[in-house]
Amino acid sequence: EIARRQGISVNYVSYLVKRGLKHLAEMLAQAEQNEAVLRVQTMEEKLSVSALETGEYTATDPATGFLTRRQFERRLRDEIARAKRYPQTFGVVFLKLNQRAPTKERWAKVLTTPVLERIADGMRSAVRQIDDLCRLGANEFAVILPNTGQDGAAVADRVRSALESAVPTRRADEPSPFGIECRLVVFPDDGGSA
């Protein structure tokens, strides 16, 4: 009917309709893609705000002021790159509090904010200003020791002693109900990567 009224061939009308439908389909696909991109951006913004509100992206632990695990990992990568570029060593002291058998208290009950503040003060006094103190978990800590090799063992002992004295005991005459694992790892002696 359209071809007859316009005085053109049916094939040409069919071609124009197909071309128009194809163009319309492309426009709809582009609109859907733009809408999907906007949805993703909105979700990313909500996740970023949520992460900031929950403290996931914070650089320091609020109770101790130490670097968080995420910052520790970033700082460790930086230190490895620096040590590879300028042939140097560095050490990392890993510390973990372990509950001894008769103790059944939860870490949240034992490691209260005042105790964590004492731990932080003690550990700060045992290290140099350039060393990075990190809280890796509820009962796990680390210290990055730039330009330190096996002589970092003395620092590890000082940090371990500071940690032991800050953890509460039941009575003054009782030994601590907690054990402390302490390990010094030196780059590159003990490994070449994180």
Short mmCIF file of N, CA, C and O in Angstrom, two decimals, residues 48-132:
data_model
loop_
_atom_site.label_atom_id
_atom_site.label_comp_id
_atom_site.label_asym_id
_atom_site.label_seq_id
_atom_site.Cartn_x
_atom_site.Cartn_y
_atom_site.Cartn_z
N SER A 48 30.92 2.00 47.99
CA SER A 48 32.00 2.84 48.51
C SER A 48 31.55 3.57 49.77
O SER A 48 32.27 3.62 50.75
N VAL A 49 30.35 4.12 49.74
CA VAL A 49 29.82 4.82 50.91
C VAL A 49 29.67 3.83 52.06
O VAL A 49 30.05 4.10 53.20
N SER A 50 29.14 2.64 51.77
CA SER A 50 28.96 1.62 52.79
C SER A 50 30.31 1.20 53.38
O SER A 50 30.45 1.04 54.59
N ALA A 51 31.31 1.01 52.52
CA ALA A 51 32.63 0.61 53.00
C ALA A 51 33.25 1.68 53.87
O ALA A 51 33.87 1.39 54.89
N LEU A 52 33.07 2.94 53.49
CA LEU A 52 33.60 4.02 54.31
C LEU A 52 32.89 4.09 55.66
O LEU A 52 33.51 4.31 56.69
N GLU A 53 31.57 3.88 55.64
CA GLU A 53 30.81 3.92 56.89
C GLU A 53 31.20 2.78 57.82
O GLU A 53 31.24 2.95 59.03
N THR A 54 31.48 1.61 57.27
CA THR A 54 31.83 0.47 58.11
C THR A 54 33.31 0.43 58.45
O THR A 54 33.74 -0.41 59.23
N GLY A 55 34.10 1.31 57.85
CA GLY A 55 35.52 1.36 58.16
C GLY A 55 36.37 0.41 57.36
O GLY A 55 37.53 0.22 57.67
N GLU A 56 35.81 -0.20 56.32
CA GLU A 56 36.57 -1.16 55.52
C GLU A 56 37.77 -0.50 54.84
O GLU A 56 38.79 -1.11 54.66
N TYR A 57 37.61 0.76 54.46
CA TYR A 57 38.68 1.44 53.75
C TYR A 57 39.55 2.30 54.66
O TYR A 57 40.38 3.04 54.19
N THR A 58 39.36 2.22 55.96
CA THR A 58 40.17 3.05 56.83
C THR A 58 41.61 2.57 56.82
O THR A 58 41.89 1.39 56.65
N ALA A 59 42.52 3.51 56.98
CA ALA A 59 43.94 3.19 56.92
C ALA A 59 44.45 2.68 58.26
O ALA A 59 45.43 1.94 58.30
N THR A 60 43.81 3.09 59.34
CA THR A 60 44.30 2.69 60.66
C THR A 60 43.19 2.06 61.49
O THR A 60 42.02 2.39 61.34
N ASP A 61 43.61 1.19 62.38
CA ASP A 61 42.71 0.55 63.32
C ASP A 61 42.30 1.58 64.36
O ASP A 61 43.18 2.23 64.95
N PRO A 62 41.02 1.77 64.62
CA PRO A 62 40.60 2.82 65.54
C PRO A 62 41.06 2.61 66.99
O PRO A 62 41.31 3.57 67.71
N ALA A 63 41.20 1.37 67.42
CA ALA A 63 41.57 1.12 68.82
C ALA A 63 43.07 1.30 69.07
O ALA A 63 43.46 1.73 70.16
N THR A 64 43.90 0.97 68.08
CA THR A 64 45.35 1.01 68.30
C THR A 64 46.06 2.11 67.53
O THR A 64 47.15 2.51 67.90
N GLY A 65 45.45 2.57 66.45
CA GLY A 65 46.13 3.53 65.58
C GLY A 65 47.11 2.85 64.64
O GLY A 65 47.80 3.51 63.87
N PHE A 66 47.17 1.51 64.67
CA PHE A 66 48.06 0.76 63.79
C PHE A 66 47.45 0.69 62.40
O PHE A 66 46.25 0.85 62.22
N LEU A 67 48.29 0.38 61.40
CA LEU A 67 47.79 0.17 60.05
C LEU A 67 46.87 -1.04 60.02
O LEU A 67 47.07 -2.00 60.77
N THR A 68 45.88 -1.01 59.15
CA THR A 68 44.97 -2.16 58.98
C THR A 68 45.63 -3.20 58.08
O THR A 68 46.68 -2.95 57.49
N ARG A 69 45.00 -4.35 57.96
CA ARG A 69 45.54 -5.42 57.12
C ARG A 69 45.72 -4.95 55.68
O ARG A 69 46.74 -5.21 55.05
N ARG A 70 44.75 -4.25 55.15
CA ARG A 70 44.82 -3.75 53.77
C ARG A 70 46.02 -2.83 53.61
O ARG A 70 46.77 -2.94 52.63
N GLN A 71 46.23 -1.93 54.56
CA GLN A 71 47.37 -1.02 54.50
C GLN A 71 48.69 -1.75 54.71
O GLN A 71 49.71 -1.40 54.13
N PHE A 72 48.66 -2.78 55.57
CA PHE A 72 49.85 -3.60 55.78
C PHE A 72 50.28 -4.25 54.47
O PHE A 72 51.46 -4.23 54.11
N GLU A 73 49.32 -4.83 53.75
CA GLU A 73 49.63 -5.50 52.49
C GLU A 73 50.18 -4.51 51.47
O GLU A 73 51.14 -4.80 50.76
N ARG A 74 49.60 -3.32 51.40
CA ARG A 74 50.08 -2.28 50.49
C ARG A 74 51.50 -1.86 50.88
O ARG A 74 52.40 -1.78 50.05
N ARG A 75 51.71 -1.62 52.16
CA ARG A 75 53.02 -1.19 52.66
C ARG A 75 54.07 -2.28 52.44
O ARG A 75 55.21 -1.99 52.10
N LEU A 76 53.69 -3.53 52.60
CA LEU A 76 54.61 -4.64 52.40
C LEU A 76 55.03 -4.73 50.93
O LEU A 76 56.21 -4.93 50.62
N ARG A 77 54.08 -4.58 50.01
CA ARG A 77 54.42 -4.58 48.57
C ARG A 77 55.38 -3.44 48.26
O ARG A 77 56.35 -3.62 47.51
N ASP A 78 55.12 -2.25 48.83
CA ASP A 78 56.01 -1.11 48.61
C ASP A 78 57.41 -1.38 49.14
O ASP A 78 58.41 -1.05 48.50
N GLU A 79 57.48 -1.99 50.30
CA GLU A 79 58.77 -2.27 50.92
C GLU A 79 59.55 -3.32 50.12
O GLU A 79 60.76 -3.22 49.95
N ILE A 80 58.86 -4.32 49.59
CA ILE A 80 59.51 -5.32 48.75
C ILE A 80 60.06 -4.67 47.48
O ILE A 80 61.21 -4.92 47.08
N ALA A 81 59.27 -3.82 46.86
CA ALA A 81 59.72 -3.13 45.64
C ALA A 81 60.94 -2.25 45.95
O ALA A 81 61.91 -2.23 45.17
N ARG A 82 60.92 -1.55 47.05
CA ARG A 82 62.04 -0.69 47.43
C ARG A 82 63.29 -1.53 47.70
O ARG A 82 64.39 -1.20 47.26
N ALA A 83 63.12 -2.63 48.43
CA ALA A 83 64.26 -3.48 48.76
C ALA A 83 64.85 -4.15 47.53
O ALA A 83 66.05 -4.41 47.48
N LYS A 84 64.03 -4.43 46.52
CA LYS A 84 64.54 -5.00 45.28
C LYS A 84 65.28 -3.95 44.46
O LYS A 84 66.30 -4.24 43.84
N ARG A 85 64.75 -2.75 44.45
CA ARG A 85 65.37 -1.67 43.66
C ARG A 85 66.71 -1.25 44.23
O ARG A 85 67.67 -1.05 43.51
N TYR A 86 66.76 -1.06 45.53
CA TYR A 86 68.00 -0.71 46.22
C TYR A 86 68.35 -1.91 47.09
O TYR A 86 67.73 -2.09 48.13
N PRO A 87 69.27 -2.73 46.67
CA PRO A 87 69.52 -3.99 47.38
C PRO A 87 69.66 -3.80 48.89
O PRO A 87 70.71 -3.41 49.39
N GLN A 88 68.57 -4.01 49.58
CA GLN A 88 68.51 -3.86 51.03
C GLN A 88 67.67 -4.97 51.61
O GLN A 88 66.94 -5.65 50.91
N THR A 89 67.78 -5.11 52.90
CA THR A 89 66.93 -6.08 53.59
C THR A 89 65.92 -5.34 54.44
O THR A 89 66.09 -4.15 54.74
N PHE A 90 64.87 -6.04 54.79
CA PHE A 90 63.93 -5.53 55.78
C PHE A 90 63.31 -6.72 56.48
O PHE A 90 63.33 -7.84 55.97
N GLY A 91 62.80 -6.49 57.65
CA GLY A 91 62.19 -7.57 58.41
C GLY A 91 60.73 -7.30 58.70
O GLY A 91 60.27 -6.16 58.69
N VAL A 92 60.01 -8.37 58.97
CA VAL A 92 58.62 -8.27 59.41
C VAL A 92 58.48 -9.19 60.62
O VAL A 92 58.84 -10.37 60.56
N VAL A 93 58.00 -8.62 61.69
CA VAL A 93 57.74 -9.40 62.90
C VAL A 93 56.24 -9.69 62.94
O VAL A 93 55.42 -8.77 62.87
N PHE A 94 55.88 -10.96 63.02
CA PHE A 94 54.49 -11.37 63.14
C PHE A 94 54.26 -11.83 64.58
O PHE A 94 55.04 -12.64 65.10
N LEU A 95 53.20 -11.32 65.20
CA LEU A 95 52.86 -11.69 66.58
C LEU A 95 51.42 -12.14 66.64
O LEU A 95 50.54 -11.52 66.03
N LYS A 96 51.18 -13.20 67.39
CA LYS A 96 49.81 -13.71 67.53
C LYS A 96 49.60 -14.12 68.97
O LYS A 96 50.38 -14.88 69.54
N LEU A 97 48.52 -13.63 69.56
CA LEU A 97 48.12 -14.03 70.90
C LEU A 97 47.33 -15.32 70.82
O LEU A 97 46.40 -15.43 70.02
N ASN A 98 47.69 -16.31 71.63
CA ASN A 98 46.98 -17.58 71.67
C ASN A 98 46.45 -17.80 73.07
O ASN A 98 47.18 -17.61 74.05
N GLN A 99 45.22 -18.23 73.19
CA GLN A 99 44.65 -18.53 74.50
C GLN A 99 45.14 -19.91 74.93
O GLN A 99 45.10 -20.86 74.15
N ARG A 100 45.57 -19.99 76.16
CA ARG A 100 45.98 -21.29 76.69
C ARG A 100 44.73 -22.09 77.04
O ARG A 100 43.65 -21.55 77.22
N ALA A 101 44.85 -23.38 77.16
CA ALA A 101 43.72 -24.32 77.29
C ALA A 101 42.64 -23.93 78.30
O ALA A 101 41.47 -23.94 77.96
N PRO A 102 42.96 -23.60 79.56
CA PRO A 102 41.86 -23.36 80.50
C PRO A 102 41.08 -22.07 80.24
O PRO A 102 40.01 -21.88 80.77
N THR A 103 41.60 -21.21 79.42
CA THR A 103 40.95 -19.93 79.17
C THR A 103 39.92 -20.08 78.06
O THR A 103 40.24 -20.51 76.97
N LYS A 104 38.69 -19.70 78.34
CA LYS A 104 37.63 -19.83 77.34
C LYS A 104 37.00 -18.48 76.99
O LYS A 104 35.97 -18.42 76.37
N GLU A 105 37.64 -17.39 77.41
CA GLU A 105 37.08 -16.07 77.13
C GLU A 105 37.25 -15.72 75.66
O GLU A 105 38.19 -16.14 75.02
N ARG A 106 36.36 -14.90 75.16
CA ARG A 106 36.44 -14.45 73.78
C ARG A 106 37.40 -13.27 73.69
O ARG A 106 37.57 -12.53 74.63
N TRP A 107 38.01 -13.12 72.50
CA TRP A 107 38.96 -12.03 72.30
C TRP A 107 38.30 -10.67 72.54
O TRP A 107 38.92 -9.77 73.08
N ALA A 108 37.07 -10.52 72.12
CA ALA A 108 36.39 -9.23 72.30
C ALA A 108 36.25 -8.88 73.77
O ALA A 108 36.26 -7.72 74.15
N LYS A 109 36.14 -9.89 74.63
CA LYS A 109 36.01 -9.67 76.05
C LYS A 109 37.36 -9.35 76.69
O LYS A 109 37.45 -8.58 77.63
N VAL A 110 38.42 -9.95 76.17
CA VAL A 110 39.75 -9.77 76.73
C VAL A 110 40.44 -8.54 76.15
O VAL A 110 41.01 -7.73 76.87
N LEU A 111 40.38 -8.40 74.82
CA LEU A 111 41.06 -7.29 74.16
C LEU A 111 40.14 -6.09 74.04
O LEU A 111 39.73 -5.69 72.96
N THR A 112 39.84 -5.51 75.17
CA THR A 112 38.99 -4.32 75.21
C THR A 112 39.81 -3.12 74.74
O THR A 112 41.03 -3.20 74.61
N THR A 113 39.15 -2.01 74.54
CA THR A 113 39.84 -0.81 74.06
C THR A 113 40.98 -0.39 74.99
O THR A 113 42.08 -0.11 74.51
N PRO A 114 40.79 -0.36 76.32
CA PRO A 114 41.93 0.01 77.17
C PRO A 114 43.12 -0.95 77.04
O PRO A 114 44.27 -0.52 77.05
N VAL A 115 42.84 -2.24 76.91
CA VAL A 115 43.92 -3.21 76.75
C VAL A 115 44.62 -2.99 75.42
O VAL A 115 45.86 -2.99 75.34
N LEU A 116 43.86 -2.76 74.35
CA LEU A 116 44.45 -2.51 73.04
C LEU A 116 45.28 -1.23 73.06
O LEU A 116 46.34 -1.15 72.42
N GLU A 117 44.82 -0.23 73.79
CA GLU A 117 45.60 1.00 73.90
C GLU A 117 46.92 0.75 74.63
O GLU A 117 47.96 1.29 74.24
N ARG A 118 46.90 -0.09 75.68
CA ARG A 118 48.14 -0.45 76.39
C ARG A 118 49.07 -1.23 75.47
O ARG A 118 50.28 -1.01 75.46
N ILE A 119 48.49 -2.17 74.71
CA ILE A 119 49.29 -2.93 73.75
C ILE A 119 49.95 -1.98 72.76
O ILE A 119 51.14 -2.07 72.48
N ALA A 120 49.16 -1.06 72.22
CA ALA A 120 49.67 -0.11 71.22
C ALA A 120 50.79 0.75 71.81
O ALA A 120 51.84 0.92 71.17
N ASP A 121 50.59 1.26 73.01
CA ASP A 121 51.62 2.10 73.64
C ASP A 121 52.90 1.31 73.88
O ASP A 121 54.01 1.79 73.61
N GLY A 122 52.74 0.08 74.38
CA GLY A 122 53.92 -0.76 74.62
C GLY A 122 54.66 -1.11 73.35
O GLY A 122 55.90 -1.05 73.31
N MET A 123 53.92 -1.46 72.32
CA MET A 123 54.57 -1.82 71.06
C MET A 123 55.24 -0.61 70.42
O MET A 123 56.34 -0.72 69.86
N ARG A 124 54.61 0.56 70.51
CA ARG A 124 55.22 1.78 69.96
C ARG A 124 56.55 2.10 70.65
O ARG A 124 57.49 2.55 70.01
N SER A 125 56.59 1.87 71.95
CA SER A 125 57.82 2.18 72.69
C SER A 125 58.95 1.18 72.35
O SER A 125 60.11 1.47 72.62
N ALA A 126 58.61 0.05 71.77
CA ALA A 126 59.61 -0.98 71.49
C ALA A 126 60.20 -0.89 70.08
O ALA A 126 61.13 -1.61 69.76
N VAL A 127 59.67 -0.01 69.25
CA VAL A 127 60.13 0.07 67.86
C VAL A 127 60.61 1.49 67.52
O VAL A 127 60.36 2.43 68.27
N ARG A 128 61.25 1.59 66.36
CA ARG A 128 61.69 2.90 65.88
C ARG A 128 60.51 3.65 65.28
O ARG A 128 59.49 3.06 64.95
N GLN A 129 60.69 4.93 65.09
CA GLN A 129 59.63 5.74 64.52
C GLN A 129 59.33 5.37 63.07
O GLN A 129 58.19 5.48 62.62
N ILE A 130 60.32 4.86 62.34
CA ILE A 130 60.11 4.52 60.92
C ILE A 130 59.48 3.15 60.74
O ILE A 130 59.07 2.80 59.64
N ASP A 131 59.38 2.36 61.80
CA ASP A 131 58.77 1.04 61.70
C ASP A 131 57.25 1.18 61.63
O ASP A 131 56.67 2.07 62.23
N ASP A 132 56.63 0.30 60.86
CA ASP A 132 55.17 0.33 60.70
C ASP A 132 54.53 -0.75 61.57
O ASP A 132 54.79 -1.93 61.39
#
